[in-house]
XYZ file of C-alpha atoms in Angstrom:
715
model
C 0.283 0.170 -0.100
C 3.308 2.464 0.163
C 5.035 3.418 -2.753
C 8.015 5.808 -2.141
C 8.725 8.281 -5.585
C 12.070 10.097 -5.604
C 9.859 12.595 -8.049
C 6.796 13.100 -8.787
C 5.523 11.948 -12.891
C 3.193 11.484 -14.210
C 3.763 7.641 -14.043
C 3.661 8.254 -10.046
C 0.472 9.985 -10.815
C -1.286 7.434 -12.700
C 0.709 4.773 -10.278
C -0.329 5.268 -7.105
C -3.738 3.735 -5.609
C -7.222 5.450 -6.211
C -9.017 5.581 -2.814
C -12.412 6.176 -2.557
C -14.828 8.290 -0.390
C -14.019 6.442 3.425
C -16.965 4.693 4.678
C -17.317 4.640 8.538
C -19.031 2.209 11.005
C -21.092 4.286 13.633
C -18.765 4.170 16.320
C -16.516 5.591 14.155
C -13.402 3.285 14.798
C -13.727 1.097 11.929
C -13.431 2.710 7.811
C -14.163 0.616 5.193
C -13.035 1.640 1.811
C -11.472 0.476 -2.174
C -8.272 1.216 -3.535
C -8.401 0.832 -7.544
C -3.912 0.253 -8.777
C -3.057 0.449 -12.508
C 0.032 -1.715 -13.399
C 2.094 0.080 -16.276
C 3.616 -3.287 -16.034
C 1.021 -5.819 -16.531
C -0.747 -3.394 -17.748
C -3.888 -4.310 -15.802
C -6.243 -3.030 -12.504
C -6.242 -3.984 -9.165
C -8.858 -3.915 -6.596
C -8.738 -3.622 -2.903
C -11.472 -4.429 -0.074
C -9.571 -2.844 3.078
C -10.643 -1.483 6.296
C -8.883 0.958 8.531
C -8.869 0.800 12.376
C -8.314 4.236 13.373
C -6.757 3.235 16.384
C -3.568 2.244 15.604
C -3.941 3.084 11.247
C -3.358 0.136 10.300
C -4.996 -0.422 7.163
C -6.133 -5.071 6.357
C -6.357 -6.153 3.020
C -10.182 -7.855 3.240
C -9.899 -9.341 -0.974
C -8.605 -7.912 -3.762
C -11.239 -10.351 -5.438
C -11.860 -8.184 -8.481
C -15.454 -6.572 -8.990
C -16.029 -5.485 -5.600
C -17.696 -2.004 -4.207
C -19.709 0.304 -2.565
C -19.450 -1.216 0.645
C -22.358 -0.563 2.852
C -21.961 -1.267 6.970
C -24.975 -3.132 8.179
C -23.786 -3.123 12.354
C -21.379 -2.424 14.482
C -21.675 -5.552 16.691
C -21.631 -7.823 14.557
C -19.193 -5.967 12.666
C -21.658 -7.077 9.811
C -20.975 -4.910 6.294
C -23.227 -5.524 2.208
C -21.221 -4.776 -0.635
C -21.663 -5.258 -4.413
C -19.666 -7.119 -6.043
C -20.268 -7.613 -9.948
C -19.793 -10.768 -11.706
C -20.172 -13.022 -15.680
C -22.678 -12.490 -17.535
C -23.741 -8.826 -16.624
C -24.740 -9.720 -13.248
C -24.724 -8.418 -10.272
C -24.552 -9.351 -6.362
C -25.067 -8.725 -2.776
C -22.107 -10.626 -0.632
C -22.953 -9.545 3.439
C -19.082 -10.188 4.825
C -18.733 -9.592 8.727
C -15.323 -8.209 9.120
C -13.611 -10.125 12.134
C -13.969 -13.244 10.903
C -12.892 -11.929 7.288
C -13.188 -12.738 3.941
C -14.044 -16.407 4.175
C -16.635 -15.355 6.140
C -18.713 -13.690 2.627
C -22.055 -15.134 1.429
C -24.441 -14.433 -1.069
C -27.445 -12.458 -0.187
C -29.373 -11.856 -3.455
C -28.702 -11.926 -7.174
C -29.544 -9.461 -9.521
C -29.346 -9.851 -12.929
C -28.113 -6.800 -14.393
C -25.693 -4.241 -13.377
C -26.201 -2.698 -11.339
C -24.820 -0.313 -8.033
C -25.539 2.757 -5.736
C -26.169 0.600 -3.029
C -28.030 2.169 -0.100
C -28.859 1.166 3.137
C -31.331 1.386 5.736
C -31.922 -0.580 9.066
C -36.030 -0.916 9.758
C -36.997 -3.331 12.414
C -34.475 -5.758 14.317
C -33.199 -8.173 11.392
C -34.993 -5.902 8.281
C -32.852 -3.936 5.776
C -34.059 -1.827 3.370
C -32.503 -1.237 0.261
C -31.927 0.759 -2.692
C -29.483 0.432 -5.624
C -29.277 1.721 -9.820
C -29.893 -0.586 -12.258
C -30.788 0.122 -15.234
C -34.785 -1.057 -17.086
C -35.819 -1.427 -20.015
C -39.087 0.000 -21.675
C -41.359 -2.005 -20.271
C -40.102 -1.522 -16.279
C -37.980 -4.962 -16.065
C -33.624 -5.120 -15.074
C -32.023 -4.562 -18.765
C -29.007 -6.641 -19.295
C -27.228 -5.586 -21.741
C -25.656 -8.952 -22.599
C -28.994 -10.087 -23.083
C -30.414 -7.690 -25.357
C -31.538 -8.783 -29.021
C -29.829 -7.842 -31.393
C -30.387 -5.606 -34.542
C -29.326 -6.836 -38.157
C -29.547 -3.503 -38.883
C -27.059 -0.475 -36.809
C -28.918 2.583 -37.857
C -31.226 4.569 -35.601
C -34.284 6.898 -36.230
C -34.524 9.762 -34.257
C -37.226 12.161 -33.787
C -36.522 14.153 -30.930
C -33.249 14.902 -28.294
C -31.617 13.524 -26.726
C -29.487 12.290 -30.310
C -26.742 11.316 -27.888
C -25.325 12.816 -24.074
C -21.797 12.598 -22.681
C -20.111 9.779 -24.840
C -22.736 7.523 -25.772
C -26.272 7.752 -28.249
C -29.970 7.770 -26.277
C -31.371 4.197 -26.394
C -34.451 3.846 -25.365
C -33.633 1.950 -21.808
C -33.293 4.458 -18.188
C -31.592 4.122 -15.553
C -33.698 3.338 -12.479
C -33.622 2.969 -8.526
C -34.846 -0.949 -7.264
C -36.018 -1.350 -3.938
C -36.777 -4.279 -1.528
C -36.032 -5.420 1.712
C -32.725 -7.463 3.452
C -33.522 -10.390 6.357
C -32.384 -11.736 8.515
C -32.993 -15.588 8.394
C -33.512 -18.042 10.609
C -29.849 -19.793 10.480
C -28.662 -15.977 11.228
C -27.819 -15.034 7.522
C -29.225 -12.676 5.495
C -31.678 -12.542 2.342
C -32.452 -10.506 0.006
C -35.471 -10.222 -1.390
C -36.965 -9.179 -5.087
C -36.141 -5.705 -6.518
C -39.500 -3.354 -7.688
C -39.208 -0.175 -10.236
C -39.637 1.763 -7.776
C -40.527 4.472 -11.013
C -42.343 2.126 -13.653
C -44.726 4.119 -15.504
C -43.199 6.986 -13.486
C -41.686 8.449 -17.408
C -39.073 9.711 -14.923
C -35.432 9.185 -14.670
C -33.233 8.966 -11.112
C -30.025 8.952 -11.606
C -29.788 11.799 -13.704
C -27.561 10.106 -16.886
C -24.605 10.788 -17.370
C -22.998 10.956 -14.483
C -26.127 10.763 -11.503
C -25.542 8.453 -8.962
C -26.235 7.866 -4.286
C -26.128 11.358 -4.472
C -28.968 11.408 -6.618
C -31.455 9.217 -4.428
C -31.807 7.823 -0.632
C -33.578 5.171 1.224
C -34.592 6.520 4.829
C -37.450 4.264 7.089
C -40.447 6.486 4.979
C -39.227 5.467 1.519
C -37.406 6.809 -1.119
C -36.244 10.434 -2.026
C -34.661 11.592 -4.832
C -34.343 13.624 -8.057
C -35.112 13.325 -11.362
C -35.453 15.889 -14.981
C -39.067 17.198 -15.080
C -40.688 14.852 -17.401
C -42.421 17.816 -19.296
C -39.376 19.367 -20.904
C -36.921 18.048 -23.001
C -33.264 17.531 -20.612
C -31.701 18.911 -23.436
C -33.322 22.176 -24.064
C -33.605 22.115 -19.621
C -31.969 21.996 -16.415
C -35.470 21.555 -14.626
C -34.981 18.576 -12.161
C -37.748 18.238 -9.460
C -38.094 16.488 -6.526
C -39.630 13.654 -5.111
C -40.832 11.533 -2.784
C -42.366 7.779 -2.800
C -43.978 7.244 0.675
C -43.802 2.767 2.102
C -45.221 1.692 4.623
C -43.310 -1.457 4.200
C -40.593 -2.097 1.741
C -42.431 -5.560 0.978
C -45.421 -4.135 -0.553
C -46.780 -5.753 -3.476
C -47.724 -1.915 -5.021
C -45.922 1.018 -4.993
C -47.038 4.195 -4.378
C -46.884 6.800 -7.358
C -44.068 9.522 -6.298
C -45.053 13.169 -4.836
C -43.563 15.467 -6.873
C -42.429 18.694 -4.690
C -42.869 22.019 -6.555
C -40.829 24.780 -5.881
C -42.717 28.657 -7.165
C -39.724 30.408 -8.878
C -37.291 27.605 -8.512
C -37.380 26.784 -12.819
C -34.012 25.199 -12.317
C -32.277 21.953 -11.024
C -32.882 19.415 -7.783
C -30.068 18.031 -5.565
C -28.148 15.837 -3.587
C -31.618 15.515 -1.455
C -31.528 13.156 2.162
C -33.386 11.998 5.173
C -32.617 12.759 8.344
C -31.572 9.690 10.999
C -34.990 8.814 11.784
C -36.114 9.063 8.280
C -38.929 12.220 9.107
C -37.727 14.838 7.547
C -35.105 14.816 4.927
C -33.262 17.615 2.816
C -32.470 18.862 -0.239
C -30.432 21.741 -2.708
C -32.433 23.827 -5.389
C -31.449 26.592 -8.264
C -33.809 29.126 -9.554
C -32.443 29.270 -12.636
C -33.909 27.017 -15.233
C -31.064 26.709 -17.590
C -27.805 27.581 -15.891
C -26.187 25.137 -14.575
C -24.081 26.889 -12.535
C -26.170 28.878 -10.652
C -26.497 29.263 -7.041
C -27.741 25.894 -5.051
C -29.864 26.511 -2.281
C -30.788 24.364 0.404
C -34.613 23.551 1.107
C -35.674 21.178 3.854
C -39.546 19.245 4.746
C -39.535 18.931 8.262
C -42.490 15.913 8.212
C -41.960 14.085 5.307
C -45.544 12.426 6.066
C -46.511 16.186 5.242
C -45.817 18.747 2.074
C -44.756 21.472 3.808
C -40.886 22.997 2.496
C -39.025 25.630 3.827
C -36.562 27.345 2.221
C -33.532 27.952 4.278
C -31.793 31.390 4.340
C -34.052 32.793 2.381
C -35.600 36.356 1.046
C -37.593 38.600 -0.947
C -36.211 38.308 -4.207
C -35.311 33.818 -3.642
C -31.547 35.198 -3.897
C -31.077 33.623 -1.011
C -28.562 34.870 2.297
C -25.858 33.062 1.511
C -23.385 34.075 -1.314
C -22.209 31.133 -1.374
C -23.320 27.846 -2.936
C -23.354 24.588 -1.888
C -22.787 21.209 -4.095
C -23.640 19.184 -2.073
C -26.100 17.392 1.150
C -22.826 14.922 1.940
C -22.461 15.114 5.213
C -21.010 11.745 7.084
C -22.441 11.858 11.281
C -21.082 9.320 13.595
C -22.876 7.536 17.118
C -21.165 10.848 19.056
C -22.396 13.302 16.644
C -18.616 13.840 15.290
C -18.588 14.342 11.535
C -16.396 11.899 9.216
C -14.697 13.861 5.674
C -12.740 12.523 3.381
C -11.105 14.700 1.155
C -8.382 15.600 -0.614
C -5.632 18.668 -1.483
C -2.967 19.459 -4.139
C -0.546 17.620 -2.781
C -2.287 14.175 -0.329
C -4.206 12.514 -2.480
C -6.905 11.317 0.015
C -7.323 11.693 3.750
C -10.002 10.841 6.009
C -10.894 13.004 9.240
C -12.580 12.909 11.888
C -13.990 16.394 13.396
C -15.731 16.848 16.622
C -17.672 19.967 16.675
C -19.147 23.146 19.870
C -22.105 24.894 19.925
C -20.237 27.320 19.667
C -19.394 26.668 15.862
C -15.712 25.370 17.359
C -14.179 22.522 15.406
C -11.503 20.325 16.600
C -10.125 17.457 14.157
C -9.776 14.261 16.663
C -7.993 12.322 14.209
C -7.060 12.134 10.652
C -5.727 9.555 8.252
C -2.901 10.631 5.472
C -2.377 8.594 2.295
C 0.920 9.551 1.314
C 1.743 11.530 4.582
C 0.942 14.742 4.014
C 2.339 13.825 -0.448
C 6.134 12.979 1.205
C 5.613 9.528 -0.737
C 5.046 10.750 -3.333
C 8.058 13.160 -4.130
C 5.870 15.780 -2.537
C 5.342 18.402 0.141
C 2.408 20.709 1.055
C 4.949 24.096 1.041
C 5.499 23.946 -2.122
C 1.444 25.390 -2.829
C 0.928 29.094 -1.750
C -2.020 31.838 -3.474
C -1.074 34.598 -5.327
C -4.641 37.949 -5.994
C -4.375 39.917 -8.110
C -6.159 42.748 -9.490
C -9.422 41.942 -10.793
C -10.970 43.457 -14.374
C -14.413 44.142 -13.696
C -13.350 45.452 -9.837
C -17.368 46.111 -9.103
C -17.582 42.190 -8.705
C -14.676 41.381 -6.409
C -12.254 43.688 -6.494
C -8.673 40.613 -6.495
C -8.820 37.180 -8.550
C -7.283 34.195 -7.437
C -4.397 31.940 -8.187
C -2.622 29.459 -7.169
C 0.904 28.650 -7.434
C 2.769 25.515 -7.017
C 6.124 25.468 -7.733
C 9.101 22.525 -7.729
C 10.080 20.414 -4.708
C 13.399 21.450 -5.071
C 12.187 25.065 -5.703
C 15.186 27.516 -5.834
C 14.372 31.648 -4.743
C 18.093 32.289 -6.120
C 16.672 30.453 -9.879
C 14.580 31.337 -12.618
C 11.900 29.168 -13.784
C 9.562 28.773 -16.754
C 5.585 30.076 -16.342
C 2.900 26.889 -16.711
C -0.383 28.552 -16.997
C -3.346 26.050 -15.945
C -7.089 27.313 -17.563
C -10.009 25.699 -15.681
C -12.972 24.076 -18.029
C -16.469 24.598 -17.426
C -16.257 27.723 -17.855
C -17.972 28.500 -13.838
C -15.813 25.888 -12.320
C -12.194 27.001 -10.569
C -8.981 25.539 -8.868
C -9.521 24.161 -5.511
C -7.080 22.933 -3.310
C -7.794 18.894 -4.481
C -6.683 16.010 -5.781
C -6.657 14.857 -10.209
C -5.262 13.069 -12.053
C -6.071 14.268 -15.574
C -4.543 18.209 -14.293
C -2.598 17.996 -11.519
C -0.538 20.890 -10.875
C 2.303 19.173 -9.732
C 3.123 17.409 -12.469
C 4.275 20.115 -14.393
C 5.500 21.620 -11.584
C 8.262 18.501 -10.684
C 9.631 18.919 -14.763
C 10.506 22.374 -13.379
C 7.963 25.147 -14.112
C 5.976 27.316 -11.383
C 2.497 26.013 -12.028
C -0.110 29.521 -12.094
C -3.180 28.200 -12.105
C -5.971 31.166 -11.858
C -9.707 31.632 -10.662
C -10.479 34.026 -13.911
C -14.441 35.190 -13.574
C -16.912 33.098 -13.512
C -14.958 30.827 -10.699
C -16.914 29.425 -8.018
C -16.195 29.972 -4.767
C -15.759 33.289 -5.358
C -19.559 34.452 -4.040
C -22.912 33.852 -6.908
C -21.454 37.599 -8.767
C -18.675 36.524 -9.500
C -19.737 33.035 -11.346
C -23.125 34.988 -12.528
C -19.966 37.904 -14.246
C -19.274 35.288 -17.323
C -22.735 35.333 -18.822
C -21.971 36.963 -22.084
C -18.545 37.413 -21.506
C -17.250 34.037 -22.478
C -13.790 36.302 -23.669
C -13.981 39.260 -22.094
C -13.473 40.075 -17.721
C -11.729 36.271 -18.321
C -10.021 37.243 -21.212
C -8.893 40.400 -18.878
C -8.479 38.376 -15.551
C -5.335 35.820 -17.078
C -4.063 39.255 -18.788
C -4.121 40.671 -15.303
C -2.813 37.647 -13.702
C 0.348 37.279 -15.973
C 1.594 40.995 -15.337
C 1.161 40.454 -11.558
C 3.577 37.338 -12.488
C 5.613 38.913 -14.636
C 5.568 42.093 -12.495
C 5.920 40.838 -8.252
C 7.672 37.017 -9.067
C 10.884 37.550 -10.216
C 10.845 33.868 -9.705
C 8.756 33.712 -13.214
C 11.032 33.859 -16.142
C 7.698 35.306 -18.372
C 9.717 34.881 -20.848
C 9.402 30.897 -21.514
C 5.731 30.247 -20.387
C 3.551 28.034 -21.804
C -0.705 28.345 -21.750
C -3.035 24.558 -20.779
C -6.475 24.271 -20.886
C -9.291 21.826 -20.965
C -12.961 22.804 -22.052
C -13.464 26.339 -21.412
C -9.910 26.377 -20.592
C -9.324 24.740 -24.179
C -11.711 27.757 -25.597
C -9.918 30.346 -23.932
C -6.782 28.561 -25.742
C -8.011 29.334 -28.918
C -9.579 33.033 -28.126
C -5.881 33.609 -26.697
C -4.808 32.305 -30.040
C -6.082 35.152 -31.170
C -5.241 38.052 -28.801
C -2.075 40.249 -27.637
C -1.822 37.699 -25.275
C -0.776 34.950 -26.876
C 1.944 36.318 -28.571
C 3.531 36.459 -25.836
C 3.391 32.407 -24.858
C 6.001 30.259 -26.531
C 3.171 27.686 -26.530
C -0.467 26.145 -26.324
C -2.655 23.880 -25.601
C -5.958 23.347 -26.633
C -7.701 20.243 -25.065
C -11.074 19.763 -26.169
C -11.776 23.542 -26.888
C -14.228 25.146 -28.579
C -13.492 26.573 -31.931
C -15.971 28.559 -32.611
C -19.319 29.084 -30.784
C -21.461 27.786 -33.614
C -19.491 24.180 -33.043
C -21.811 24.245 -29.726
C -25.530 24.015 -31.500
C -23.480 19.663 -32.074
C -23.111 19.998 -28.087
C -26.378 18.103 -26.666
C -26.751 20.022 -23.785
C -27.810 22.398 -25.713
C -29.648 25.101 -23.002
C -25.578 25.497 -21.667
C -24.866 27.745 -24.253
C -28.003 28.174 -24.243
C -28.818 30.602 -21.889
C -24.490 31.177 -21.187
C -24.653 33.104 -24.213
C -28.324 34.914 -23.580
C -29.974 33.455 -25.610
C -30.080 31.062 -29.197
C -27.627 32.923 -32.029
C -31.254 32.540 -34.317
C -32.558 35.499 -32.022
C -32.301 39.368 -33.358
C -33.293 40.751 -29.557
C -32.522 39.273 -25.898
C -35.027 37.210 -25.007
C -36.472 39.102 -22.509
C -37.571 41.901 -25.150
C -39.116 38.165 -27.023
C -42.764 38.466 -27.899
C -43.078 35.380 -30.019
C -43.281 33.056 -26.611
C -45.015 30.000 -28.409
C -41.880 30.043 -30.728
C -39.929 30.353 -27.709
C -41.297 27.644 -25.687
C -39.011 24.805 -27.196
C -35.797 26.831 -24.760
C -37.733 28.189 -22.505
C -35.219 27.612 -19.862
C -32.929 29.738 -21.438
C -35.447 32.787 -21.475
C -36.381 32.286 -17.554
C -35.124 35.663 -15.441
C -33.244 36.617 -18.545
C -31.876 40.280 -18.241
C -31.777 43.470 -21.005
C -28.416 43.380 -22.315
C -28.637 45.671 -24.720
C -27.331 43.457 -27.601
C -28.528 40.437 -29.202
C -28.028 37.730 -28.406
C -27.053 36.654 -32.012
C -24.383 39.394 -31.646
C -23.517 37.931 -27.999
C -22.821 34.076 -30.229
C -20.177 35.954 -33.283
C -18.918 38.315 -29.946
C -17.672 35.425 -27.556
C -16.377 32.829 -31.207
C -12.741 32.823 -31.019
C -12.822 32.222 -34.844
C -13.447 35.341 -35.316
C -9.752 35.761 -34.728
C -7.898 33.647 -37.037
C -5.612 35.947 -38.962
C -3.976 36.689 -35.745
C -3.011 32.650 -35.033
C 0.522 32.940 -34.765
C 1.933 31.086 -31.453
C 2.770 27.330 -32.018
C -0.426 24.868 -30.840
C -1.136 21.690 -29.611
C -4.800 20.137 -30.263
C -5.741 17.008 -28.538
C -8.934 16.266 -29.372
C -10.960 12.071 -28.519
C -13.462 10.556 -30.958
C -16.056 10.137 -27.720
C -16.015 13.708 -26.912
C -20.270 15.334 -27.556
C -20.332 18.025 -25.229
C -17.586 19.772 -27.719
C -17.174 17.649 -30.920
C -13.642 15.872 -32.494
C -14.478 18.982 -35.203
C -13.490 21.757 -32.797
C -9.924 20.497 -32.475
C -9.469 19.182 -35.903
C -10.674 22.649 -36.838
C -8.145 24.858 -34.939
C -5.319 22.303 -36.173
C -6.778 22.919 -39.611
C -5.948 26.264 -39.505
C -2.937 26.019 -37.649
C -1.309 23.444 -39.801
C -3.186 26.083 -43.245
C -1.289 29.122 -42.000
C 2.082 27.774 -41.301
C 1.782 27.672 -37.351
C 3.528 25.119 -35.763
C 1.132 22.738 -34.626
C 0.192 19.019 -33.200
C -2.688 16.802 -33.358
C -3.404 13.910 -30.951
C -6.668 12.298 -30.871
C -7.822 8.828 -28.579
C -10.907 7.094 -30.819
C -11.494 5.770 -27.191
C -12.135 8.355 -25.184
C -14.460 11.452 -24.106
C -14.268 14.852 -23.249
C -11.738 13.560 -20.902
C -8.762 10.931 -20.696
C -9.705 8.518 -18.570
C -7.646 4.787 -19.520
C -4.238 5.087 -17.578
C -2.257 3.810 -20.990
C -3.807 7.067 -22.910
C -3.290 9.263 -20.433
C -0.624 8.663 -20.217
C 0.733 9.619 -23.144
C -1.246 12.599 -23.729
C 1.101 13.337 -20.524
C 4.190 12.101 -22.284
C 2.205 14.793 -25.906
C 1.739 17.508 -23.681
C 5.156 17.837 -21.412
C 6.850 17.145 -24.324
C 5.434 19.771 -26.660
C 5.959 22.091 -23.768
C 9.198 21.143 -22.855
C 10.656 21.804 -25.548
C 9.227 26.000 -25.883
C 10.805 26.906 -22.969
C 14.159 24.718 -23.086
C 13.658 22.430 -20.841
C 14.567 17.969 -21.273
C 12.328 16.554 -23.255
C 10.203 14.077 -20.367
C 9.990 11.606 -23.578
C 11.977 10.076 -26.364
C 9.375 10.101 -29.046
C 10.163 6.377 -29.819
C 8.630 6.260 -25.948
C 5.249 7.935 -27.664
C 5.357 5.201 -30.100
C 5.282 2.546 -27.908
C 2.822 4.093 -25.849
C 0.788 2.938 -28.482
C 0.398 5.980 -30.829
C 1.163 6.586 -33.664
C 2.165 9.190 -36.168
C 1.341 10.689 -38.882
C 3.657 13.395 -40.172
C 7.254 14.512 -39.742
C 8.242 17.593 -37.697
C 8.089 19.812 -40.738
C 5.509 23.392 -41.163
C 2.465 23.206 -43.120
C 3.131 23.749 -47.895
C 3.044 27.644 -47.900
C 1.917 26.892 -51.896
C -1.634 24.859 -50.176
C -2.498 28.192 -48.784
C -1.524 30.083 -51.671
C -3.686 28.569 -53.728
C -6.724 27.822 -51.569
C -6.263 31.687 -51.739
C -5.727 32.175 -48.491
C -2.327 34.298 -49.020
C 0.739 34.016 -47.207
C 1.110 32.706 -43.525
C 2.033 35.120 -41.311
C 5.425 34.393 -39.162
């Protein structure tokens, strides 16, 4: 379990065990968790189920059997827990295990004839538990097993409404559903699971919500099942509205499932999320957004004081419904132990996983009683907390926020007597942020250990600095955020003498990729030696090929075919399919058509001249691969040094370990070459990693540019 690294490299990053969220027992004496580790020697992933003794910090292996996931405690005395095991033919078993007796005591309590996940268990009576989990359902409401699905002779699909595809899959007739039943103790002392019922059969509802919904989209309590689902009356590609529903169950063994009750929140047209029951199952809480079509609106907290009644309380409310707390909680997932202390799972920029138990007093004072760090605060990875610091610099719009924050990560062997090249990382979203948390895809320490000082700004549009700051990016993707990044670069130039800004590179993904293309066409682009654009936006009109159309419709202030701001539109019948984009819209004095054009990176192609690596994968349906190909085609046709990296089996992210290692090799080789650092990997090493190279290191043919009447490219 312990790894030691003298230098933090991509191999170390991707080989480090990935530890799940901790699952403590009620008294907080033991913590169950899983780890997955990928070996680049065997090219295989291994998974372990482990238990951590809080009193000794000793971790014990329970099993390394494949397919084990999602442990849930049943009781402390005896120490019993349940766990899922994926089996052959896409089936799932629910196992019950005695912790003291070990894995040899494991037995199958229930069998599910389909892939299943998001196991939740709630104690009912002595020796009886409610069980709920997620699995796909066929159109008739039965369990769907992909290996038993009827095969068709044709591969064609005819669609008559959106979605056609979502994230990295084409839409199918199967839907996620919440299945429930009971786990009861028999005469021999063993537990057995009842048959499972589809709680959503015939409702037209889907939960968990694709593509990322899981256990955070529903909860089970003694009084029933609470969950969120997309509003069935609205097209999910054009609307973000998610409703909260409750299925009141007097018994989890009943023959019929009551119809879900929908909670109505006047004035709230956005997404509801994170429903949870109180420990006694008699109360519930959840989050909801006010603005339809805006997935980054502020989450506000709601409480249901009595689930037997339909009354909902809006916490910290005010007259206009904006709420008095100017922050946006992401989830209500607090794990409270028997003594009312809180169990926390977290990470930092140098630590990939820690567990803590925190006590709190009536005065609000919090004290950390216990903590366990996977890598000893990064030391086993060759990292240390002192590498990470922050800077603040003037904001482009002081009426919203006067200053903007950025994280700074320095090499572990940093010396104040030396100068280092700059790597500026721009986050995606655009309503996202760089936080003090671990990442296996964009990890600042990987770049710092190559010899860079890494600066990761949180410009206008970033979350965590007040909702007004987040909202200010709307219709202004290339405005205030770009100027914030310019201000950040200038601040580093003036106040960080250890940074040699004449050797600077910029990298970004998604919105960060958009910003790479935007910077390429503006003055700041001439100050970077090289750029990296991962899954970026080449043209705003390309967003019309995305799946969740409500996102650009809201973020850019309306549809690109509207000559007036949506707030001024009178043809409401025509506007009905995009009503979410029209809700609560301000009058900007410009058409949404103008906003789409004003923020389009492709307007400035005549300025593109900085060397750029473009990365875009085939299964990216959020921003289709044509966006990356268009950027690369322009760079090549203009004679700008450029490369194009693609993965046919990856989506908006690069997740497969071997692909991710190659991604790091190509990216680091690219940026290192332009700032005078040694290559990270030899080219033949990249070939050995499975990449195929096409073409040499030559400029694009200028004669080709002339032939198509574009004129000679700038050099």
